[in-house]
Every structure is written in structure tokens, then in C-alpha cells.
Tab-separated table of C-alpha atoms and ligand atoms in Angstrom:
chain	number	residue	atom	x	y	z
A	256	MET	CA	10.629	-78.053	-15.532
A	257	ARG	CA	8.402	-78.214	-12.514
A	258	VAL	CA	5.881	-75.463	-13.234
A	259	ALA	CA	3.100	-73.879	-11.179
A	260	ILE	CA	0.267	-71.872	-12.696
A	261	ILE	CA	-1.612	-69.611	-10.276
A	262	GLY	CA	-5.258	-69.422	-11.419
A	263	GLN	CA	-6.874	-72.249	-13.382
A	264	GLY	CA	-9.385	-70.284	-15.439
A	265	TYR	CA	-9.467	-69.823	-19.203
A	266	VAL	CA	-5.861	-68.677	-19.362
A	267	GLY	CA	-4.258	-70.675	-16.567
A	268	LEU	CA	-5.703	-74.033	-17.568
A	269	THR	CA	-4.828	-73.451	-21.227
A	270	ILE	CA	-1.197	-72.735	-20.316
A	271	ALA	CA	-1.140	-75.633	-17.858
A	272	VAL	CA	-2.174	-78.044	-20.595
A	273	GLY	CA	0.267	-76.469	-23.070
A	274	ALA	CA	3.124	-76.896	-20.599
A	275	ALA	CA	2.063	-80.443	-19.671
A	276	SER	CA	1.964	-81.405	-23.337
A	277	ALA	CA	5.574	-80.169	-23.667
A	278	GLY	CA	6.672	-82.595	-20.944
A	279	HIS	CA	6.747	-80.224	-17.981
A	280	SER	CA	5.441	-81.333	-14.617
A	281	VAL	CA	2.585	-78.911	-13.955
A	282	VAL	CA	0.676	-78.002	-10.842
A	283	GLY	CA	-2.389	-75.843	-11.372
A	284	PHE	CA	-2.999	-73.818	-8.217
A	285	ASP	CA	-6.405	-72.238	-7.632
A	286	VAL	CA	-8.248	-70.899	-4.592
A	287	ASN	CA	-11.498	-72.499	-5.803
A	288	ASP	CA	-11.655	-75.926	-4.092
A	289	GLY	CA	-14.555	-77.132	-6.229
A	290	LEU	CA	-12.662	-76.296	-9.410
A	291	VAL	CA	-9.531	-78.041	-8.135
A	292	ALA	CA	-11.528	-81.207	-7.368
A	293	ALA	CA	-13.186	-81.134	-10.808
A	294	LEU	CA	-9.847	-80.669	-12.588
A	295	ASN	CA	-8.258	-83.529	-10.660
A	296	SER	CA	-11.147	-85.737	-11.732
A	297	GLY	CA	-10.394	-84.838	-15.352
A	298	THR	CA	-13.306	-82.422	-15.864
A	299	SER	CA	-12.422	-79.356	-17.923
A	300	HIS	CA	-14.505	-76.191	-17.582
A	301	ILE	CA	-13.319	-74.424	-20.713
A	302	GLU	CA	-13.773	-74.783	-24.439
A	303	GLY	CA	-10.659	-75.887	-26.239
A	304	ILE	CA	-9.582	-78.375	-23.555
A	305	THR	CA	-11.478	-81.638	-23.593
A	306	ASN	CA	-12.077	-83.818	-20.552
A	307	ARG	CA	-10.193	-86.573	-22.334
A	308	GLU	CA	-7.090	-84.420	-22.857
A	309	LEU	CA	-7.123	-83.180	-19.264
A	310	ALA	CA	-7.795	-86.652	-17.820
A	311	GLY	CA	-4.835	-87.979	-19.811
A	312	PHE	CA	-2.460	-85.483	-18.197
A	313	VAL	CA	-3.946	-86.126	-14.735
A	314	SER	CA	-3.569	-89.881	-15.063
A	315	ASN	CA	0.011	-89.777	-16.356
A	316	GLY	CA	0.996	-87.373	-13.586
A	317	ALA	CA	1.920	-84.467	-15.901
A	318	TYR	CA	-0.820	-82.293	-14.352
A	319	THR	CA	-2.229	-81.934	-10.844
A	320	ALA	CA	-4.545	-79.244	-9.537
A	321	SER	CA	-4.094	-78.008	-5.981
A	322	ALA	CA	-5.518	-75.481	-3.554
A	323	ASP	CA	-2.484	-75.774	-1.275
A	324	ALA	CA	-0.102	-72.849	-1.811
A	325	THR	CA	2.882	-74.762	-0.401
A	326	VAL	CA	3.047	-76.595	-3.767
A	327	LEU	CA	4.450	-73.393	-5.265
A	328	ASP	CA	7.797	-73.754	-3.502
A	329	GLY	CA	10.378	-75.669	-5.498
A	330	CYS	CA	8.823	-74.843	-8.869
A	331	GLU	CA	11.262	-73.514	-11.478
A	332	ALA	CA	8.603	-71.398	-13.162
A	333	ILE	CA	5.508	-69.830	-11.568
A	334	VAL	CA	2.964	-68.278	-13.917
A	335	ILE	CA	0.345	-65.827	-12.629
A	336	ALA	CA	-2.980	-66.055	-14.531
A	337	VAL	CA	-5.547	-64.437	-12.252
A	338	PRO	CA	-8.456	-62.069	-13.012
A	339	THR	CA	-7.797	-58.372	-13.619
A	340	PRO	CA	-11.283	-56.844	-13.545
A	341	LEU	CA	-12.464	-53.278	-13.044
A	342	ASP	CA	-13.822	-52.037	-9.743
A	343	LYS	CA	-17.182	-50.280	-9.359
A	344	ALA	CA	-15.692	-46.990	-10.538
A	345	ARG	CA	-14.278	-48.802	-13.632
A	346	ASN	CA	-10.703	-48.470	-12.354
A	347	PRO	CA	-8.216	-51.399	-12.452
A	348	ASP	CA	-8.726	-53.888	-9.634
A	349	LEU	CA	-5.347	-55.509	-9.019
A	350	SER	CA	-6.382	-57.281	-5.824
A	351	TYR	CA	-6.093	-60.752	-7.431
A	352	VAL	CA	-2.644	-59.965	-8.821
A	353	HIS	CA	-1.552	-58.657	-5.416
A	354	ALA	CA	-2.932	-61.793	-3.743
A	355	ALA	CA	-0.966	-63.995	-6.159
A	356	ALA	CA	2.242	-62.013	-5.514
A	357	ASP	CA	1.665	-62.257	-1.772
A	358	LEU	CA	1.214	-66.042	-2.057
A	359	ILE	CA	4.585	-66.265	-3.783
A	360	ALA	CA	6.207	-64.009	-1.168
A	361	LYS	CA	4.844	-66.162	1.625
A	362	ASN	CA	5.357	-69.644	0.199
A	363	VAL	CA	8.221	-69.632	-2.277
A	364	LYS	CA	11.640	-69.760	-0.629
A	365	LEU	CA	13.640	-71.212	-3.544
A	366	PRO	CA	14.425	-68.831	-6.441
A	367	ALA	CA	12.058	-69.229	-9.389
A	368	LEU	CA	11.115	-67.578	-12.655
A	369	VAL	CA	7.935	-65.583	-11.904
A	370	ILE	CA	5.913	-64.775	-15.023
A	371	ASN	CA	2.814	-62.624	-15.209
A	372	GLU	CA	0.296	-63.504	-17.932
A	373	SER	CA	-2.618	-61.552	-16.445
A	374	THR	CA	-3.550	-58.548	-18.546
A	375	SER	CA	-2.672	-55.267	-16.879
A	376	TYR	CA	-1.160	-51.870	-17.453
A	377	PRO	CA	2.556	-51.257	-18.031
A	378	GLY	CA	4.459	-51.341	-14.764
A	379	THR	CA	2.448	-54.165	-13.203
A	380	LEU	CA	5.227	-56.778	-13.162
A	381	ARG	CA	7.773	-54.341	-11.754
A	382	LYS	CA	5.673	-52.324	-9.314
A	383	GLU	CA	2.725	-54.538	-8.376
A	384	ILE	CA	4.363	-57.979	-8.351
A	385	ALA	CA	8.178	-57.905	-7.999
A	386	ALA	CA	8.071	-55.000	-5.524
A	387	ARG	CA	5.798	-57.012	-3.201
A	388	ILE	CA	8.162	-59.987	-3.032
A	389	SER	CA	11.377	-59.662	-1.014
A	390	GLY	CA	14.011	-61.917	0.505
A	391	VAL	CA	14.387	-64.310	-2.453
A	392	GLU	CA	16.145	-63.449	-5.741
A	393	HIS	CA	13.479	-64.485	-8.249
A	394	LEU	CA	13.618	-63.805	-11.979
A	395	TYR	CA	10.651	-61.805	-13.333
A	396	ALA	CA	9.126	-61.764	-16.806
A	397	SER	CA	5.921	-60.579	-18.389
A	398	SER	CA	4.234	-62.594	-21.128
A	399	PRO	CA	0.683	-61.317	-21.597
A	400	GLU	CA	-1.755	-63.995	-22.688
A	401	ARG	CA	-3.372	-63.576	-26.112
A	402	VAL	CA	-5.577	-66.677	-26.101
A	403	ASP	CA	-8.934	-66.325	-27.871
A	404	PRO	CA	-11.263	-68.920	-26.329
A	405	GLY	CA	-13.048	-70.982	-28.944
A	406	ASN	CA	-10.663	-69.954	-31.746
A	407	THR	CA	-9.742	-73.147	-33.568
A	408	GLN	CA	-7.221	-71.501	-35.907
A	409	TRP	CA	-5.054	-69.652	-33.389
A	410	GLY	CA	-4.097	-71.212	-30.063
A	411	THR	CA	-1.287	-71.276	-27.531
A	412	LYS	CA	1.112	-73.018	-29.889
A	413	ASN	CA	0.869	-70.869	-33.005
A	414	THR	CA	0.033	-67.432	-31.561
A	415	PRO	CA	3.317	-65.496	-31.299
A	416	ARG	CA	4.239	-64.901	-27.680
A	417	LEU	CA	5.657	-61.619	-26.372
A	418	ILE	CA	8.224	-61.723	-23.600
A	419	GLY	CA	9.759	-58.880	-21.635
A	420	GLY	CA	11.785	-59.380	-18.468
A	421	LEU	CA	13.328	-57.395	-15.651
A	422	THR	CA	16.742	-58.927	-16.468
A	423	ALA	CA	18.368	-60.682	-19.424
A	424	GLU	CA	18.493	-63.863	-17.349
A	425	ALA	CA	14.723	-63.697	-16.782
A	426	VAL	CA	14.109	-63.242	-20.512
A	427	ALA	CA	16.375	-66.192	-21.359
A	428	LYS	CA	14.627	-68.467	-18.880
A	429	ALA	CA	11.153	-67.353	-20.015
A	430	LYS	CA	12.161	-67.982	-23.642
A	431	GLU	CA	13.291	-71.482	-22.691
A	432	PHE	CA	9.976	-72.164	-20.956
A	433	TYR	CA	7.628	-70.806	-23.639
A	434	GLY	CA	9.853	-72.048	-26.461
A	435	SER	CA	9.015	-75.579	-25.337
A	436	PHE	CA	5.354	-75.235	-26.369
A	437	CYS	CA	5.020	-72.023	-28.441
A	438	ASP	CA	6.254	-71.762	-32.048
A	439	THR	CA	7.226	-68.086	-32.078
A	440	ILE	CA	8.725	-66.041	-29.254
A	441	ILE	CA	9.117	-62.292	-29.630
A	442	GLU	CA	11.421	-60.603	-27.163
A	443	VAL	CA	10.700	-56.971	-26.387
A	444	SER	CA	12.955	-54.581	-24.518
A	445	SER	CA	11.032	-54.450	-21.229
A	446	PRO	CA	8.052	-55.958	-19.426
A	447	GLU	CA	6.316	-52.602	-19.813
A	448	VAL	CA	6.422	-52.928	-23.629
A	449	ALA	CA	4.930	-56.440	-23.449
A	450	GLU	CA	2.221	-55.297	-21.033
A	451	ALA	CA	1.381	-52.223	-23.110
A	452	ALA	CA	1.287	-54.235	-26.362
A	453	LYS	CA	-1.417	-56.493	-24.952
A	454	ILE	CA	-3.698	-53.679	-23.833
A	455	PHE	CA	-3.071	-51.744	-27.018
A	456	GLU	CA	-4.147	-54.802	-29.065
A	457	ASN	CA	-7.414	-54.992	-27.174
A	458	THR	CA	-7.923	-51.233	-27.317
A	459	PHE	CA	-7.471	-51.441	-31.093
A	460	ARG	CA	-10.315	-53.975	-31.216
A	461	GLN	CA	-12.517	-52.007	-28.839
A	462	VAL	CA	-12.142	-48.755	-30.796
A	463	ASN	CA	-12.655	-50.407	-34.184
A	464	ILE	CA	-15.729	-52.272	-32.968
A	465	ALA	CA	-17.133	-48.975	-31.684
A	466	LEU	CA	-16.384	-47.325	-35.025
A	467	VAL	CA	-18.196	-50.016	-36.966
A	468	ASN	CA	-21.101	-49.961	-34.485
A	469	GLU	CA	-21.484	-46.231	-35.015
A	470	PHE	CA	-21.148	-46.689	-38.757
A	471	ALA	CA	-23.897	-49.347	-38.758
A	472	GLN	CA	-26.255	-46.801	-37.233
A	473	ILE	CA	-25.306	-44.171	-39.810
A	474	ALA	CA	-25.798	-46.642	-42.673
A	475	ASP	CA	-29.192	-47.701	-41.388
A	476	ALA	CA	-30.322	-44.080	-41.127
A	477	LEU	CA	-29.110	-43.549	-44.693
A	478	GLY	CA	-31.195	-46.510	-45.828
A	479	ILE	CA	-28.253	-48.675	-46.916
A	480	SER	CA	-26.917	-51.933	-45.523
A	481	GLY	CA	-23.928	-51.323	-43.236
A	482	ARG	CA	-22.780	-54.913	-43.693
A	483	GLU	CA	-22.867	-54.631	-47.479
A	484	VAL	CA	-20.771	-51.450	-47.229
A	485	ILE	CA	-18.271	-53.183	-44.929
A	486	ASP	CA	-18.017	-56.153	-47.293
A	487	ALA	CA	-17.463	-53.758	-50.192
A	488	ALA	CA	-14.789	-51.823	-48.283
A	489	ALA	CA	-13.087	-55.083	-47.343
A	490	THR	CA	-12.385	-55.814	-51.010
A	491	LYS	CA	-9.604	-53.224	-50.802
A	492	PRO	CA	-6.474	-55.345	-50.558
A	493	TYR	CA	-4.572	-52.962	-48.290
A	494	GLY	CA	-5.224	-50.304	-45.656
A	495	PHE	CA	-8.556	-51.686	-44.428
A	496	MET	CA	-9.341	-54.287	-41.781
A	497	GLU	CA	-12.836	-55.711	-41.469
A	498	PHE	CA	-14.742	-55.415	-38.181
A	499	ASN	CA	-18.412	-56.231	-37.871
A	500	PRO	CA	-21.126	-54.465	-35.887
A	501	GLY	CA	-22.956	-56.153	-33.032
A	502	PRO	CA	-25.004	-55.588	-29.881
A	503	GLY	CA	-21.966	-54.425	-27.849
A	504	VAL	CA	-18.827	-56.081	-26.513
A	505	GLY	CA	-18.447	-58.707	-23.790
A	506	GLY	CA	-16.004	-61.088	-22.190
A	507	HIS	CA	-13.133	-60.488	-19.841
A	508	CYS	CA	-10.996	-58.495	-22.282
A	509	ILE	CA	-12.468	-55.955	-24.728
A	510	PRO	CA	-14.853	-54.161	-22.317
A	511	VAL	CA	-12.208	-54.154	-19.560
A	512	ASP	CA	-8.600	-53.929	-20.777
A	513	PRO	CA	-8.842	-50.538	-22.528
A	514	SER	CA	-9.819	-48.991	-19.197
A	515	TYR	CA	-6.462	-50.188	-17.818
A	516	LEU	CA	-4.766	-48.158	-20.547
A	517	ALA	CA	-7.034	-45.180	-19.884
A	518	HIS	CA	-6.118	-45.401	-16.193
A	519	VAL	CA	-2.353	-45.121	-16.769
A	520	ALA	CA	-2.870	-42.544	-19.492
A	521	ASN	CA	-4.745	-40.423	-16.985
A	522	GLU	CA	-1.951	-40.860	-14.449
A	523	VAL	CA	0.599	-39.481	-16.902
A	524	GLY	CA	-1.711	-36.654	-17.950
A	525	VAL	CA	-2.715	-37.829	-21.440
A	526	PRO	CA	-6.477	-38.114	-21.959
A	527	ALA	CA	-7.428	-41.451	-23.593
A	528	THR	CA	-10.314	-39.925	-25.541
A	529	PHE	CA	-10.786	-42.768	-28.046
A	530	ILE	CA	-11.174	-45.314	-25.251
A	531	LYS	CA	-13.765	-43.220	-23.455
A	532	ARG	CA	-15.808	-42.626	-26.599
A	533	ALA	CA	-15.532	-46.266	-27.719
A	534	ASN	CA	-16.842	-47.414	-24.333
A	535	GLU	CA	-19.795	-45.044	-24.676
A	536	VAL	CA	-20.662	-46.242	-28.187
A	537	ASN	CA	-20.352	-49.945	-27.346
A	538	LEU	CA	-22.292	-49.622	-24.088
A	539	ALA	CA	-25.106	-47.826	-25.934
A	540	MET	CA	-25.579	-50.629	-28.490
A	541	PRO	CA	-28.118	-52.661	-26.457
A	542	ALA	CA	-30.350	-49.566	-26.262
A	543	TYR	CA	-29.998	-49.099	-30.023
A	544	VAL	CA	-30.946	-52.752	-30.618
A	545	VAL	CA	-34.044	-52.453	-28.432
A	546	LYS	CA	-35.042	-49.146	-30.056
A	547	ARG	CA	-34.885	-50.843	-33.472
A	548	VAL	CA	-36.822	-53.897	-32.216
A	549	VAL	CA	-39.580	-51.664	-30.848
A	550	ALA	CA	-39.703	-49.625	-34.061
A	551	GLY	CA	-39.737	-52.770	-36.206
A	552	SER	CA	-42.553	-54.264	-34.129
A	553	GLY	CA	-45.002	-51.443	-34.763
A	554	GLY	CA	-43.874	-49.077	-31.979
A	555	SER	CA	-44.585	-51.226	-28.920
A	556	ILE	CA	-43.515	-54.604	-27.559
A	557	LYS	CA	-45.654	-54.372	-24.416
A	558	GLY	CA	-47.007	-57.822	-23.563
A	559	LYS	CA	-45.176	-59.447	-26.496
A	560	LYS	CA	-43.266	-62.698	-26.022
A	561	VAL	CA	-39.614	-62.035	-26.895
A	562	VAL	CA	-36.876	-64.647	-27.022
A	563	VAL	CA	-33.256	-63.463	-26.956
A	564	VAL	CA	-31.221	-66.045	-28.843
A	565	GLY	CA	-27.589	-66.501	-27.752
A	566	VAL	CA	-26.642	-64.895	-24.429
A	567	SER	CA	-22.912	-65.645	-24.235
A	568	TYR	CA	-20.710	-62.798	-25.369
A	569	LYS	CA	-19.548	-64.478	-28.564
A	570	SER	CA	-20.139	-67.462	-30.816
A	571	ASN	CA	-19.406	-70.988	-29.662
A	572	VAL	CA	-18.360	-70.152	-26.101
A	573	ALA	CA	-20.448	-70.436	-22.936
A	574	ASP	CA	-18.864	-67.347	-21.320
A	575	THR	CA	-21.476	-64.770	-20.250
A	576	ARG	CA	-19.087	-62.319	-18.561
A	577	GLU	CA	-19.997	-58.724	-19.492
A	578	THR	CA	-22.313	-60.044	-22.208
A	579	PRO	CA	-24.383	-57.345	-23.929
A	580	ALA	CA	-27.309	-59.815	-23.874
A	581	ALA	CA	-27.845	-58.857	-20.216
A	582	ALA	CA	-28.569	-55.223	-21.114
A	583	VAL	CA	-30.656	-56.214	-24.157
A	584	ILE	CA	-32.874	-58.412	-21.940
A	585	ALA	CA	-33.186	-55.753	-19.220
A	586	LEU	CA	-34.157	-53.059	-21.737
A	587	LEU	CA	-36.691	-55.326	-23.482
A	588	ARG	CA	-38.286	-56.016	-20.083
A	589	GLU	CA	-38.383	-52.276	-19.373
A	590	GLN	CA	-40.501	-51.979	-22.518
A	591	GLY	CA	-43.065	-54.368	-20.988
A	592	ALA	CA	-42.144	-57.451	-23.018
A	593	SER	CA	-42.209	-60.950	-21.588
A	594	VAL	CA	-38.609	-62.001	-22.221
A	595	THR	CA	-37.035	-65.455	-22.221
A	596	TRP	CA	-33.682	-66.506	-23.656
A	597	HIS	CA	-32.295	-69.453	-25.524
A	598	ASP	CA	-28.674	-70.618	-25.574
A	599	ASP	CA	-27.565	-74.198	-26.215
A	600	LEU	CA	-24.196	-73.590	-24.522
A	601	VAL	CA	-25.429	-71.588	-21.538
A	602	GLY	CA	-27.872	-73.896	-19.791
A	603	THR	CA	-28.625	-71.719	-16.782
A	604	TRP	CA	-27.704	-68.125	-16.176
A	605	ARG	CA	-28.641	-65.684	-13.383
A	606	GLY	CA	-31.138	-68.210	-12.000
A	607	GLU	CA	-32.958	-68.625	-15.328
A	608	SER	CA	-32.824	-71.553	-17.739
A	609	SER	CA	-32.582	-71.626	-21.506
A	610	SER	CA	-36.083	-71.670	-23.085
A	611	ALA	CA	-37.424	-72.866	-26.418
A	612	ILE	CA	-37.339	-70.462	-29.361
A	613	SER	CA	-40.646	-71.500	-30.889
A	614	GLY	CA	-43.780	-69.716	-29.800
A	615	ALA	CA	-42.155	-66.284	-29.413
A	616	ASP	CA	-43.641	-63.235	-31.141
A	617	ILE	CA	-40.192	-61.693	-31.504
A	618	ALA	CA	-36.721	-63.259	-31.733
A	619	VAL	CA	-33.622	-61.119	-31.144
A	620	LEU	CA	-30.541	-62.992	-32.345
A	621	VAL	CA	-27.694	-61.644	-30.205
A	622	THR	CA	-25.080	-64.413	-30.514
A	623	LYS	CA	-25.097	-67.273	-32.999
A	624	HIS	CA	-23.537	-70.597	-32.059
A	625	ASP	CA	-22.878	-73.381	-34.567
A	626	GLY	CA	-25.833	-75.730	-34.753
A	627	LEU	CA	-28.415	-73.073	-33.878
A	628	ASP	CA	-31.882	-73.965	-35.201
A	629	LEU	CA	-32.183	-70.996	-37.566
A	630	GLU	CA	-35.507	-72.212	-38.914
A	631	ALA	CA	-37.010	-71.890	-35.421
A	632	VAL	CA	-35.661	-68.327	-35.214
A	633	LYS	CA	-37.056	-67.422	-38.639
A	634	ALA	CA	-40.460	-68.862	-37.700
A	635	CYS	CA	-40.940	-66.160	-35.015
A	636	GLY	CA	-43.276	-63.321	-36.013
A	637	TYR	CA	-40.548	-60.658	-36.095
A	638	VAL	CA	-36.807	-61.297	-36.186
A	639	PHE	CA	-34.037	-58.833	-35.368
A	640	ASP	CA	-30.576	-60.141	-36.209
A	641	CYS	CA	-27.493	-58.630	-34.523
A	642	THR	CA	-25.153	-61.140	-36.193
A	643	GLY	CA	-25.607	-60.631	-39.922
A	644	THR	CA	-26.680	-64.265	-40.339
A	645	ILE	CA	-30.271	-64.139	-41.623
A	646	ALA	CA	-30.945	-62.446	-44.941
A	647	GLY	CA	-34.012	-60.284	-45.395
A	648	VAL	CA	-34.771	-59.476	-41.748
A	649	ASP	CA	-34.145	-56.350	-39.668
A	650	GLY	CA	-30.793	-56.169	-37.925
A	651	ILE	CA	-27.424	-54.519	-37.572
B	269	NAD	N1	-10.280	-65.203	-21.011
B	269	NAD	C1	-9.574	-64.712	-22.011
B	269	NAD	O1	-9.956	-64.844	-23.163
B	269	NAD	C2	-8.260	-63.991	-21.784
B	269	NAD	C3	-7.415	-63.805	-22.872
B	269	NAD	C4	-6.210	-63.178	-22.673
B	269	NAD	C5	-5.888	-62.695	-21.408
B	269	NAD	N2	-6.738	-62.860	-20.368
B	269	NAD	C6	-6.330	-62.355	-19.044
B	269	NAD	O2	-5.869	-63.438	-18.260
B	269	NAD	C7	-6.182	-63.219	-16.887
B	269	NAD	C8	-7.002	-64.369	-16.366
B	269	NAD	O3	-8.228	-64.416	-17.066
B	269	NAD	P1	-9.128	-65.710	-17.136
B	269	NAD	O4	-10.101	-65.478	-18.240
B	269	NAD	O5	-8.289	-66.919	-17.151
B	269	NAD	O6	-9.887	-65.606	-15.729
B	269	NAD	P2	-10.834	-66.708	-15.047
B	269	NAD	O7	-11.775	-65.961	-14.219
B	269	NAD	O8	-11.322	-67.664	-16.085
B	269	NAD	O9	-9.839	-67.529	-14.113
B	269	NAD	C9	-9.139	-66.978	-13.055
B	269	NAD	C10	-8.922	-68.046	-12.006
B	269	NAD	O10	-8.072	-67.493	-11.015
B	269	NAD	C11	-8.497	-68.003	-9.778
B	269	NAD	N3	-7.949	-67.153	-8.734
B	269	NAD	C12	-8.350	-65.945	-8.317
B	269	NAD	N4	-7.545	-65.490	-7.342
B	269	NAD	C13	-6.601	-66.430	-7.150
B	269	NAD	C14	-5.485	-66.543	-6.297
B	269	NAD	N5	-5.166	-65.570	-5.435
B	269	NAD	N6	-4.752	-67.643	-6.358
B	269	NAD	C15	-5.079	-68.647	-7.208
B	269	NAD	N7	-6.112	-68.596	-8.050
B	269	NAD	C16	-6.859	-67.494	-8.032
B	269	NAD	C17	-9.991	-68.034	-9.862
B	269	NAD	O11	-10.545	-68.928	-8.910
B	269	NAD	C18	-10.189	-68.505	-11.303
B	269	NAD	O12	-10.308	-69.903	-11.393
B	269	NAD	C19	-6.881	-61.877	-16.833
B	269	NAD	O13	-5.935	-60.884	-16.582
B	269	NAD	C20	-7.431	-61.736	-18.231
B	269	NAD	O14	-7.630	-60.388	-18.593
B	269	NAD	C21	-7.923	-63.520	-20.515
């Protein structure tokens, strides 16, 4: 098939490469000219796709990036993979999805299969995409992306893929497309079910992370190790799923997607109380971390040199979107500390560069990447570990 993917970020580029590897002819459309140029020169910007792999598909013609929307016309399948953030009031911001739909309406005159992979609330495909496109009889399907950047065990091929369509023909065509590079396709009865499943999955994670974060605080106050309790509970072979505490949640999904569910819940008059409370607990974790660091450092960190180790939102990725490290650093600075950060994957961030670990009075390990120099962390005067990596030091 000739396939277009709108948006060449984490999701769009991953799908583009998956489709190219299945023999489709793929055009990756993005509004970012610099990104398009880099991709066409074989430079990947995401973990999981190497420059070599991308360059191979560019040179054999299976993949081209483009910032010209006219390339969309004539494609059999058009996949939307654009950001779905929250606005300032933490309500869904569908402006990117609307822009993608409007691009299709304007440029695509031949009927195509239009698939939405962007995460959003139930009703998005039907009301926010298909309803904006008139004059051409496209097929519409929803297949929310479940990719976990940096996960080497589960990827596009072996993660089961949900598909819901507006018509049986759309479902059949979407199954044909995804079946060419995904092992397991699960058809659900409507796009709304597929869309809701995705945000429920992420809400499940958000709520459970909040629960374990709250539990970690209870355990610490009781004078027992929360992590040891969790490990003990996880020996139960059924009815328990292990989640680990941390400094908060980050990335494009867990801090954001549940608010999409809360938004529609509110519209239909059902209060999403778990989501609200989970947001509160997770957002309060950086303050808890800093409170513990201050307490563990003799009651004041004024004038102390603090290095925050690992500023991306999770291990082995360079993604700093919504990272709790930002709040940890801000709160440490509010306490009068002189704060630097170290991250081997994030070279520069917010105009600051990664600094050395050694020489700090206090190290706060927020995110641990493979290959981190743990000895340098341990050599700091006081260590607070948010990752459960270093035995015998303070942490959560
Ligand atoms: N990152 C993840 O781990 C992940 C996992 C599952 C689902 N998702 C969802 O997938 C969607 C995309 O997320 P992402 O992480 O790939 O985002 P991203 O920010 O990495 O990439 C989005 C890309 O879309 C481009 N873009 C924006 N508007 C555009 C337009 N009108 N036309 C063409 N390109 C446009 C941007 O320039 C950017 O390159 C979101 O809904 C997200 O919630 C993300």
C-alpha cells in the first residue's frame, strides 16, 4: 500500500518504520521542516529506531519524509499520529488532531482509509475527525497506539493492536494494513471502544502509581520499607500487580491521558474521582521527595550543592516531557540549594547542560539509565534514591 503517516514523532515514525519494513511505500508527513530534513538524511530522533535502519528505508525508497501536504492524496491509508496535549486549564487540546483532519479534507481527493492513532477520548474519530471531512467517501478506523518508547520486549510487532471502525469495510481494510506488520489484531465493536480502552489502560497505570506513591509515604512513616512490602506482596501469584513508587509521573501519556477520560466523564455527569485524586498524589511527589531530602540532610539544604541525577521521565529514554525532575529541581532551588543535574541521555535541557555528579554534597537519583556511574552517586555526601536502586540510602 502507499501509506502516509501524519506526524513523525515517537508514534508516527515508529509506525512508519513498521509499515516500511512490511513492504509498504511510506511517506512520513510532518509540519516540522527541520525534522523532515533530518529524517530524509537518515537521522532518527527516537530510541528504538536506529539511524542505520531509517537510512536503509530512505535509500531503498520505502520511506520518505515530507512537509508537503499534497503527498497525502493518492495514499491508500493515512494514519494520524499527532500530539494530544492538555491546555492550560488541563482540558483536552485537540487542535493538532483538528489540523490533521483539515489537512486531509483539503488535500485528499481520492478515497482512503483514515486511521487515528493519537490518544484521545471516545468519540474523537467520529466527531472530531470524520465529521470535519466532507465530499470524499473515506473509510475511518481508530487504532490507538500503545508503544512504550525504550521497551525492548514489547514493540509494534508483538503488542496486540486494537481496531474499531465506523464501518465493517473500514475495519477490514485496517486489519489488512496492521496485519501486515503486527502479530495480533483485536477487533472491537466501535472506534469508541478502542479509544476508551487506550485511555483506560493509561488511567489504570496512573491510579496504581498514585496508590503505590501514597503507600510508600505510609510505609516510611511506619518505619518499614515500602519496596520490601511491595516485593513481599508481589509473591502472591494472583490478584496483585506490582507497581513501584517514584518521584511522580512524566511523559506524554500517564500525566495527560487520564484527564481526557475525566473530561468526557464530566460531560456525561459522572465524576472521575480516582483520576482527580491520582493526579493530586502524583503531582505532590516532588514536594515529598524534597521534604525528605531536607529532613535527611539535617533540616536545611541552603547553600548545599545538589545534583539531580536523571532528568528524563523514565529510564533509558531522553524524553523530558512532563518530567517530575523539573519540579524536584525547582523545589530544591526554592530551599536555597545550588542545583545542577546530570543525565547521559539528555545533553541539554531548558538552556542548561548536564553536569558532573562528583563534587556534590547531595545526590537525588530521580531516573536511572543503564550505564549510570553509581559509584559517583554513592560518593556524594548524602544520597536520596527515588528508584530503589541503591541499598542502604534514604529514598522512596
Ligand atoms: N510517545 C508515546 O509513548 C505514546 C504512546 C502511545 C500513544 N501516544 C500518543 O500518540 C500521539 C502522538 O504522540 P507522540 O509521542 O508521537 O508525539 P510527538 O510530539 O513525538 O510527535 C508528534 C509530531 O507531530 C507533528 N505534528 C504536529 N502537528 C502536525 C500536523 N498538523 N501535521 C503533521 N505533523 C504534525 C509534530 O511536529 C511532531 O513531530 C499522541 O496522541 C500521544 O498521546 C504516544
